[in-house]
mmCIF file of C-alpha atoms in Angstrom:
data_model
loop_
_atom_site.group_PDB
_atom_site.id
_atom_site.type_symbol
_atom_site.label_atom_id
_atom_site.label_comp_id
_atom_site.label_asym_id
_atom_site.label_seq_id
_atom_site.Cartn_x
_atom_site.Cartn_y
_atom_site.Cartn_z
ATOM 1 C CA UNK A 1 123.306 98.846 113.819
ATOM 2 C CA UNK A 2 121.316 97.374 110.792
ATOM 3 C CA UNK A 3 120.581 99.302 107.910
ATOM 4 C CA UNK A 4 117.029 100.048 108.098
ATOM 5 C CA UNK A 5 114.697 101.380 105.212
ATOM 6 C CA UNK A 6 111.426 101.701 103.650
ATOM 7 C CA UNK A 7 109.776 99.938 100.762
ATOM 8 C CA UNK A 8 108.469 103.179 99.483
ATOM 9 C CA UNK A 9 104.986 104.800 99.934
ATOM 10 C CA UNK A 10 103.853 106.737 103.088
ATOM 11 C CA UNK A 11 100.582 107.987 104.311
ATOM 12 C CA UNK A 12 100.720 111.719 105.044
ATOM 13 C CA UNK A 13 96.967 112.601 105.232
ATOM 14 C CA UNK A 14 97.413 115.286 102.472
ATOM 15 C CA UNK A 15 95.018 115.073 99.668
ATOM 16 C CA UNK A 16 97.499 115.972 96.915
ATOM 17 C CA UNK A 17 95.969 118.120 93.922
ATOM 18 C CA UNK A 18 98.772 120.447 93.246
ATOM 19 C CA UNK A 19 102.558 121.015 93.365
ATOM 20 C CA UNK A 20 102.244 122.711 96.905
ATOM 21 C CA UNK A 21 100.381 119.363 98.092
ATOM 22 C CA UNK A 22 103.038 117.259 96.862
ATOM 23 C CA UNK A 23 105.568 119.258 98.577
ATOM 24 C CA UNK A 24 103.905 119.406 102.045
ATOM 25 C CA UNK A 25 103.295 115.453 101.777
ATOM 26 C CA UNK A 26 106.874 114.942 101.027
ATOM 27 C CA UNK A 27 107.926 117.118 103.968
ATOM 28 C CA UNK A 28 105.602 115.028 106.384
ATOM 29 C CA UNK A 29 106.894 111.551 104.959
ATOM 30 C CA UNK A 30 110.381 112.523 105.317
ATOM 31 C CA UNK A 31 110.098 114.126 108.962
ATOM 32 C CA UNK A 32 108.368 111.059 110.031
ATOM 33 C CA UNK A 33 110.549 108.394 108.525
ATOM 34 C CA UNK A 34 113.517 110.313 110.004
ATOM 35 C CA UNK A 35 111.882 111.034 113.482
ATOM 36 C CA UNK A 36 111.433 106.870 113.560
ATOM 37 C CA UNK A 37 115.184 106.494 112.640
ATOM 38 C CA UNK A 38 115.036 105.146 109.373
ATOM 39 C CA UNK A 39 118.302 105.194 107.791
ATOM 40 C CA UNK A 40 117.257 105.034 103.995
ATOM 41 C CA UNK A 41 114.085 106.619 103.447
ATOM 42 C CA UNK A 42 111.978 107.595 100.387
ATOM 43 C CA UNK A 43 110.263 110.928 99.362
ATOM 44 C CA UNK A 44 106.867 108.707 100.304
ATOM 45 C CA UNK A 45 105.853 108.272 96.740
ATOM 46 C CA UNK A 46 103.006 110.860 97.498
ATOM 47 C CA UNK A 47 102.357 112.315 93.751
ATOM 48 C CA UNK A 48 100.381 109.309 92.906
ATOM 49 C CA UNK A 49 100.183 105.505 92.985
ATOM 50 C CA UNK A 50 103.009 103.239 91.880
ATOM 51 C CA UNK A 51 101.618 103.098 88.510
ATOM 52 C CA UNK A 52 100.227 106.311 88.001
ATOM 53 C CA UNK A 53 103.611 108.328 88.980
ATOM 54 C CA UNK A 54 105.137 107.095 85.998
ATOM 55 C CA UNK A 55 102.249 105.872 83.634
ATOM 56 C CA UNK A 56 100.771 110.034 83.775
ATOM 57 C CA UNK A 57 104.391 111.271 82.609
ATOM 58 C CA UNK A 58 105.020 108.634 79.934
ATOM 59 C CA UNK A 59 104.110 108.942 76.233
ATOM 60 C CA UNK A 60 101.632 105.953 75.059
ATOM 61 C CA UNK A 61 99.813 106.092 78.398
ATOM 62 C CA UNK A 62 96.355 107.868 78.826
ATOM 63 C CA UNK A 63 94.247 107.728 81.989
ATOM 64 C CA UNK A 64 90.506 106.733 81.805
ATOM 65 C CA UNK A 65 88.938 107.024 85.203
ATOM 66 C CA UNK A 66 91.199 104.763 87.464
ATOM 67 C CA UNK A 67 92.502 102.885 84.808
ATOM 68 C CA UNK A 68 95.662 103.310 82.961
ATOM 69 C CA UNK A 69 95.446 102.298 79.091
ATOM 70 C CA UNK A 70 98.052 102.062 76.768
ATOM 71 C CA UNK A 71 97.014 103.708 73.334
ATOM 72 C CA UNK A 72 100.477 104.051 71.580
ATOM 73 C CA UNK A 73 103.852 102.827 71.580
ATOM 74 C CA UNK A 74 105.457 103.377 74.842
ATOM 75 C CA UNK A 75 108.464 106.080 74.470
ATOM 76 C CA UNK A 76 110.793 107.789 76.633
ATOM 77 C CA UNK A 77 109.502 110.807 78.409
ATOM 78 C CA UNK A 78 111.100 114.342 77.712
ATOM 79 C CA UNK A 79 111.863 114.566 81.246
ATOM 80 C CA UNK A 80 111.856 112.125 84.303
ATOM 81 C CA UNK A 81 108.851 111.567 86.881
ATOM 82 C CA UNK A 82 110.074 111.596 90.227
ATOM 83 C CA UNK A 83 113.430 113.327 90.163
ATOM 84 C CA UNK A 84 112.154 116.556 91.336
ATOM 85 C CA UNK A 85 110.531 114.898 94.366
ATOM 86 C CA UNK A 86 113.357 112.843 94.884
ATOM 87 C CA UNK A 87 115.790 115.868 95.083
ATOM 88 C CA UNK A 88 113.002 117.937 97.396
ATOM 89 C CA UNK A 89 113.271 114.836 99.769
ATOM 90 C CA UNK A 90 117.117 114.642 99.711
ATOM 91 C CA UNK A 91 116.942 118.344 100.458
ATOM 92 C CA UNK A 92 114.912 117.968 103.542
ATOM 93 C CA UNK A 93 116.698 114.938 104.839
ATOM 94 C CA UNK A 94 119.018 115.850 107.719
ATOM 95 C CA UNK A 95 120.674 112.483 108.317
ATOM 96 C CA UNK A 96 119.118 109.822 106.342
ATOM 97 C CA UNK A 97 120.271 108.764 102.759
ATOM 98 C CA UNK A 98 117.199 109.186 100.159
ATOM 99 C CA UNK A 99 116.762 105.998 97.847
ATOM 100 C CA UNK A 100 114.916 106.457 94.419
ATOM 101 C CA UNK A 101 111.879 104.246 93.430
ATOM 102 C CA UNK A 102 110.858 102.943 90.178
ATOM 103 C CA UNK A 103 107.899 100.752 89.248
ATOM 104 C CA UNK A 104 109.051 98.055 87.625
ATOM 105 C CA UNK A 105 108.379 97.233 83.700
ATOM 106 C CA UNK A 106 106.278 93.826 84.205
ATOM 107 C CA UNK A 107 103.961 95.541 87.140
ATOM 108 C CA UNK A 108 103.622 98.633 84.822
ATOM 109 C CA UNK A 109 102.370 96.373 81.801
ATOM 110 C CA UNK A 110 100.213 94.039 84.008
ATOM 111 C CA UNK A 111 98.477 97.030 85.508
ATOM 112 C CA UNK A 112 97.542 98.805 82.127
ATOM 113 C CA UNK A 113 94.750 98.015 79.785
ATOM 114 C CA UNK A 114 96.192 97.578 76.077
ATOM 115 C CA UNK A 115 93.860 99.673 73.938
ATOM 116 C CA UNK A 116 93.010 97.992 70.071
ATOM 117 C CA UNK A 117 94.985 99.943 67.839
ATOM 118 C CA UNK A 118 98.074 100.143 70.019
ATOM 119 C CA UNK A 119 101.315 98.247 68.589
ATOM 120 C CA UNK A 120 101.043 95.728 71.478
ATOM 121 C CA UNK A 121 99.232 92.482 71.567
ATOM 122 C CA UNK A 122 98.418 92.422 75.241
ATOM 123 C CA UNK A 123 99.702 93.547 78.804
ATOM 124 C CA UNK A 124 101.897 90.576 78.708
ATOM 125 C CA UNK A 125 103.736 91.307 75.238
ATOM 126 C CA UNK A 126 107.321 91.313 75.772
ATOM 127 C CA UNK A 127 107.786 94.247 73.345
ATOM 128 C CA UNK A 128 105.506 96.190 75.336
ATOM 129 C CA UNK A 129 107.638 95.122 78.810
ATOM 130 C CA UNK A 130 110.881 96.235 77.054
ATOM 131 C CA UNK A 131 109.632 99.455 75.854
ATOM 132 C CA UNK A 132 108.634 100.469 79.377
ATOM 133 C CA UNK A 133 112.136 99.331 80.314
ATOM 134 C CA UNK A 134 113.807 101.534 78.280
ATOM 135 C CA UNK A 135 111.686 104.513 79.460
ATOM 136 C CA UNK A 136 112.253 103.428 83.106
ATOM 137 C CA UNK A 137 116.033 103.278 82.453
ATOM 138 C CA UNK A 138 115.963 106.777 81.320
ATOM 139 C CA UNK A 139 114.131 107.341 84.899
ATOM 140 C CA UNK A 140 117.130 105.562 86.469
ATOM 141 C CA UNK A 141 119.652 107.188 84.849
ATOM 142 C CA UNK A 142 118.318 110.728 85.683
ATOM 143 C CA UNK A 143 117.833 109.758 89.480
ATOM 144 C CA UNK A 144 121.467 108.577 89.434
ATOM 145 C CA UNK A 145 122.615 111.865 87.867
ATOM 146 C CA UNK A 146 120.487 113.655 90.825
ATOM 147 C CA UNK A 147 122.259 112.042 93.089
ATOM 148 C CA UNK A 148 120.791 108.432 94.114
ATOM 149 C CA UNK A 149 122.848 105.922 95.180
ATOM 150 C CA UNK A 150 120.125 103.319 95.710
ATOM 151 C CA UNK A 151 117.221 102.823 93.444
ATOM 152 C CA UNK A 152 114.527 100.239 93.870
ATOM 153 C CA UNK A 153 112.785 98.881 91.212
ATOM 154 C CA UNK A 154 109.157 97.376 92.053
ATOM 155 C CA UNK A 155 107.942 93.974 90.716
ATOM 156 C CA UNK A 156 105.255 92.622 92.822
ATOM 157 C CA UNK A 157 103.661 90.961 89.768
ATOM 158 C CA UNK A 158 106.597 88.817 89.718
ATOM 159 C CA UNK A 159 105.175 86.512 92.639
ATOM 160 C CA UNK A 160 101.712 86.589 90.956
ATOM 161 C CA UNK A 161 101.562 86.428 87.253
ATOM 162 C CA UNK A 162 104.696 87.124 85.035
ATOM 163 C CA UNK A 163 106.940 85.702 82.644
ATOM 164 C CA UNK A 164 110.342 85.735 84.808
ATOM 165 C CA UNK A 165 112.771 85.296 81.743
ATOM 166 C CA UNK A 166 111.393 88.810 80.169
ATOM 167 C CA UNK A 167 110.783 90.172 83.300
ATOM 168 C CA UNK A 168 114.250 90.031 84.685
ATOM 169 C CA UNK A 169 115.761 90.840 81.513
ATOM 170 C CA UNK A 170 113.579 94.094 81.683
ATOM 171 C CA UNK A 171 114.883 94.833 85.399
ATOM 172 C CA UNK A 172 118.249 94.460 84.113
ATOM 173 C CA UNK A 173 117.774 97.068 81.526
ATOM 174 C CA UNK A 174 116.995 99.288 84.252
ATOM 175 C CA UNK A 175 119.569 98.472 86.790
ATOM 176 C CA UNK A 176 122.711 98.897 84.630
ATOM 177 C CA UNK A 177 124.515 101.669 85.603
ATOM 178 C CA UNK A 178 122.547 101.966 89.104
ATOM 179 C CA UNK A 179 125.217 102.174 91.894
ATOM 180 C CA UNK A 180 123.191 100.196 94.314
ATOM 181 C CA UNK A 181 120.198 98.392 92.570
ATOM 182 C CA UNK A 182 117.440 97.002 94.561
ATOM 183 C CA UNK A 183 114.177 94.987 93.615
ATOM 184 C CA UNK A 184 111.153 94.426 95.561
ATOM 185 C CA UNK A 185 108.956 91.560 95.040
ATOM 186 C CA UNK A 186 106.328 91.063 97.517
ATOM 187 C CA UNK A 187 103.848 88.070 97.971
ATOM 188 C CA UNK A 188 104.951 84.473 98.161
ATOM 189 C CA UNK A 189 108.499 84.173 96.523
ATOM 190 C CA UNK A 190 109.130 80.592 97.728
ATOM 191 C CA UNK A 191 108.600 79.281 94.099
ATOM 192 C CA UNK A 192 110.426 81.776 92.193
ATOM 193 C CA UNK A 193 113.439 82.924 94.637
ATOM 194 C CA UNK A 194 116.359 81.041 92.766
ATOM 195 C CA UNK A 195 115.345 82.462 89.646
ATOM 196 C CA UNK A 196 115.098 86.171 91.095
ATOM 197 C CA UNK A 197 118.769 85.841 92.505
ATOM 198 C CA UNK A 198 119.678 85.734 88.709
ATOM 199 C CA UNK A 199 118.609 89.704 88.658
ATOM 200 C CA UNK A 200 121.423 92.101 88.167
ATOM 201 C CA UNK A 201 120.426 93.635 91.572
ATOM 202 C CA UNK A 202 122.502 94.214 94.931
ATOM 203 C CA UNK A 203 119.438 94.022 97.102
ATOM 204 C CA UNK A 204 116.533 91.656 96.970
ATOM 205 C CA UNK A 205 113.465 92.624 99.140
ATOM 206 C CA UNK A 206 110.765 90.650 100.399
ATOM 207 C CA UNK A 207 108.135 90.171 102.974
ATOM 208 C CA UNK A 208 108.902 87.846 106.284
ATOM 209 C CA UNK A 209 106.496 88.982 108.712
ATOM 210 C CA UNK A 210 103.543 87.304 108.067
ATOM 211 C CA UNK A 211 104.409 84.847 105.186
ATOM 212 C CA UNK A 212 106.449 81.394 104.951
ATOM 213 C CA UNK A 213 109.300 83.195 102.544
ATOM 214 C CA UNK A 214 112.070 82.503 105.039
ATOM 215 C CA UNK A 215 111.909 78.891 104.126
ATOM 216 C CA UNK A 216 113.183 79.889 100.749
ATOM 217 C CA UNK A 217 116.331 81.567 102.431
ATOM 218 C CA UNK A 218 119.883 79.938 101.793
ATOM 219 C CA UNK A 219 122.429 81.644 103.160
ATOM 220 C CA UNK A 220 125.101 79.896 100.982
ATOM 221 C CA UNK A 221 123.257 80.611 98.043
ATOM 222 C CA UNK A 222 122.408 84.207 98.967
ATOM 223 C CA UNK A 223 126.224 84.766 99.719
ATOM 224 C CA UNK A 224 127.354 82.916 96.207
ATOM 225 C CA UNK A 225 125.101 85.411 94.420
ATOM 226 C CA UNK A 226 126.353 88.381 96.537
ATOM 227 C CA UNK A 227 123.107 89.667 97.404
ATOM 228 C CA UNK A 228 121.773 91.583 100.242
ATOM 229 C CA UNK A 229 117.960 90.569 101.505
ATOM 230 C CA UNK A 230 115.890 93.440 102.462
ATOM 231 C CA UNK A 231 114.093 92.042 105.049
ATOM 232 C CA UNK A 232 110.188 92.799 105.646
ATOM 233 C CA UNK A 233 109.764 92.547 109.576
ATOM 234 C CA UNK A 234 106.546 94.551 109.985
ATOM 235 C CA UNK A 235 103.141 93.530 108.352
ATOM 236 C CA UNK A 236 101.704 96.266 106.361
ATOM 237 C CA UNK A 237 98.233 95.023 105.732
ATOM 238 C CA UNK A 238 96.930 95.551 109.224
ATOM 239 C CA UNK A 239 97.000 98.537 111.600
ATOM 240 C CA UNK A 240 97.900 96.247 114.578
ATOM 241 C CA UNK A 241 101.145 97.738 115.644
ATOM 242 C CA UNK A 242 103.726 95.053 116.624
ATOM 243 C CA UNK A 243 105.722 95.327 119.716
ATOM 244 C CA UNK A 244 109.315 96.099 119.617
ATOM 245 C CA UNK A 245 109.998 92.667 121.314
ATOM 246 C CA UNK A 246 107.805 90.689 118.603
ATOM 247 C CA UNK A 247 109.646 92.674 115.729
ATOM 248 C CA UNK A 248 112.852 91.575 117.254
ATOM 249 C CA UNK A 249 112.018 88.042 117.432
ATOM 250 C CA UNK A 250 111.178 87.991 113.367
ATOM 251 C CA UNK A 251 114.274 89.798 112.803
ATOM 252 C CA UNK A 252 116.414 87.197 114.842
ATOM 253 C CA UNK A 253 114.521 84.576 112.900
ATOM 254 C CA UNK A 254 115.950 86.069 109.822
ATOM 255 C CA UNK A 255 119.392 86.319 111.078
ATOM 256 C CA UNK A 256 119.413 82.619 111.917
ATOM 257 C CA UNK A 257 118.768 81.708 108.234
ATOM 258 C CA UNK A 258 120.211 84.476 106.301
ATOM 259 C CA UNK A 259 123.103 86.245 108.459
ATOM 260 C CA UNK A 260 122.970 89.473 109.909
ATOM 261 C CA UNK A 261 125.701 91.022 107.281
ATOM 262 C CA UNK A 262 123.218 89.886 104.521
ATOM 263 C CA UNK A 263 120.285 91.656 105.518
ATOM 264 C CA UNK A 264 118.947 95.169 105.522
ATOM 265 C CA UNK A 265 115.428 95.882 107.732
ATOM 266 C CA UNK A 266 112.329 97.377 106.588
ATOM 267 C CA UNK A 267 108.430 96.643 106.384
ATOM 268 C CA UNK A 268 106.681 94.076 104.184
ATOM 269 C CA UNK A 269 105.886 96.780 101.678
ATOM 270 C CA UNK A 270 104.607 100.363 101.330
ATOM 271 C CA UNK A 271 102.794 101.922 104.292
ATOM 272 C CA UNK A 272 100.229 103.797 101.749
ATOM 273 C CA UNK A 273 97.398 102.274 103.008
ATOM 274 C CA UNK A 274 97.858 102.603 106.747
ATOM 275 C CA UNK A 275 96.880 105.293 109.016
ATOM 276 C CA UNK A 276 99.653 108.007 109.543
ATOM 277 C CA UNK A 277 100.272 107.661 113.130
ATOM 278 C CA UNK A 278 100.261 103.541 112.811
ATOM 279 C CA UNK A 279 102.901 103.820 109.873
ATOM 280 C CA UNK A 280 105.266 105.784 112.254
ATOM 281 C CA UNK A 281 104.868 103.561 115.203
ATOM 282 C CA UNK A 282 105.342 100.632 113.103
ATOM 283 C CA UNK A 283 108.439 102.349 111.598
ATOM 284 C CA UNK A 284 110.018 103.477 115.115
ATOM 285 C CA UNK A 285 109.476 99.947 116.720
ATOM 286 C CA UNK A 286 111.084 98.505 113.702
ATOM 287 C CA UNK A 287 114.182 100.826 114.339
ATOM 288 C CA UNK A 288 114.287 100.155 118.291
ATOM 289 C CA UNK A 289 114.328 96.381 117.434
ATOM 290 C CA UNK A 290 117.063 96.777 115.076
ATOM 291 C CA UNK A 291 119.102 98.767 117.368
ATOM 292 C CA UNK A 292 118.637 96.319 120.242
ATOM 293 C CA UNK A 293 119.863 93.588 118.108
ATOM 294 C CA UNK A 294 122.947 95.840 117.485
#
C-alpha cells in the first residue's frame, strides 16, 4: 500500500494549559491517527500554533497578545522545543512511525513583527531568516538524535511572499544531516515548483485536492531530481468529508501524472481547524482509498 501520512496539526478538543494537557492531547492525536491507519503520524502539534511552538522557546522572540515580536538577535535555544512531545508520541505509537515537524525560517520570520532596536531591518531580512535557520537546524539535530528519521520543514509562505533564493538556502541549512527531509508548501505552487525542486529535501509536499497544482507536475523532472511528492488529496479547509471513492479518484489522477512510486498520500494541510470527528473520518477515508489502490 502507498505510504500515508499527515501534514502535522490535529484537533484534539483539549484546551492546553499545562504539561498534563499537552500529554493528554498527544495521546488523543496519536490514537486517532493510528486508528485511522496512518503509517507516518505526528504528535499533533498540540503545544501551540506552528510559529508559537518555536518562537516561545527561541531567544530573541517575545509574545505580546497574539503576535510574536522579534526584539533581539535570534539565537539557538538552550533546549529543543519539540523533542519531548516527539518522544512521547513515539512511546505511544504502536505501529506507525512518528515524524518530526519544524516550522521553516521564512514562515517564522514573515509571521513575526520586527521591533525597532532589534538587529534586523524587517521580517524579510535575510540575516533574520538565516539566524532562524541555524536555530531550527539545532532543533532538527535534536529530533534526529531522538530517533526521528523523517523531519518535515513547513514553509507555507513560499507560495505567498518569499525570496526563494534565501528561503531555500535557509531550508538547506536545516535539512543537512536529516535522514529523510521533507518540505511542506501549501497554496498555489505552480509558478515556483521548478525552484522548489532545488531544495535539498527528499519529499515535496503540496495540496492537490482543490487546487490546480497537478498542472505543475512533471514525472520526468520529479524523477530526475529524485523527489517524492507528498500528495494532498483531502481538503483541510472544509468540514465536508470526502467519500472514499472521491479520494481514490483524486489519487489516481495524481498517479497518472506523478507515478505511484513517486507519491506519498496525505491531507492538503494540517487539520487543526477541523472538528475532531471530521479530521478522523477524513484520514480514515484517505487510508481506505490508498488501500483500494494498493
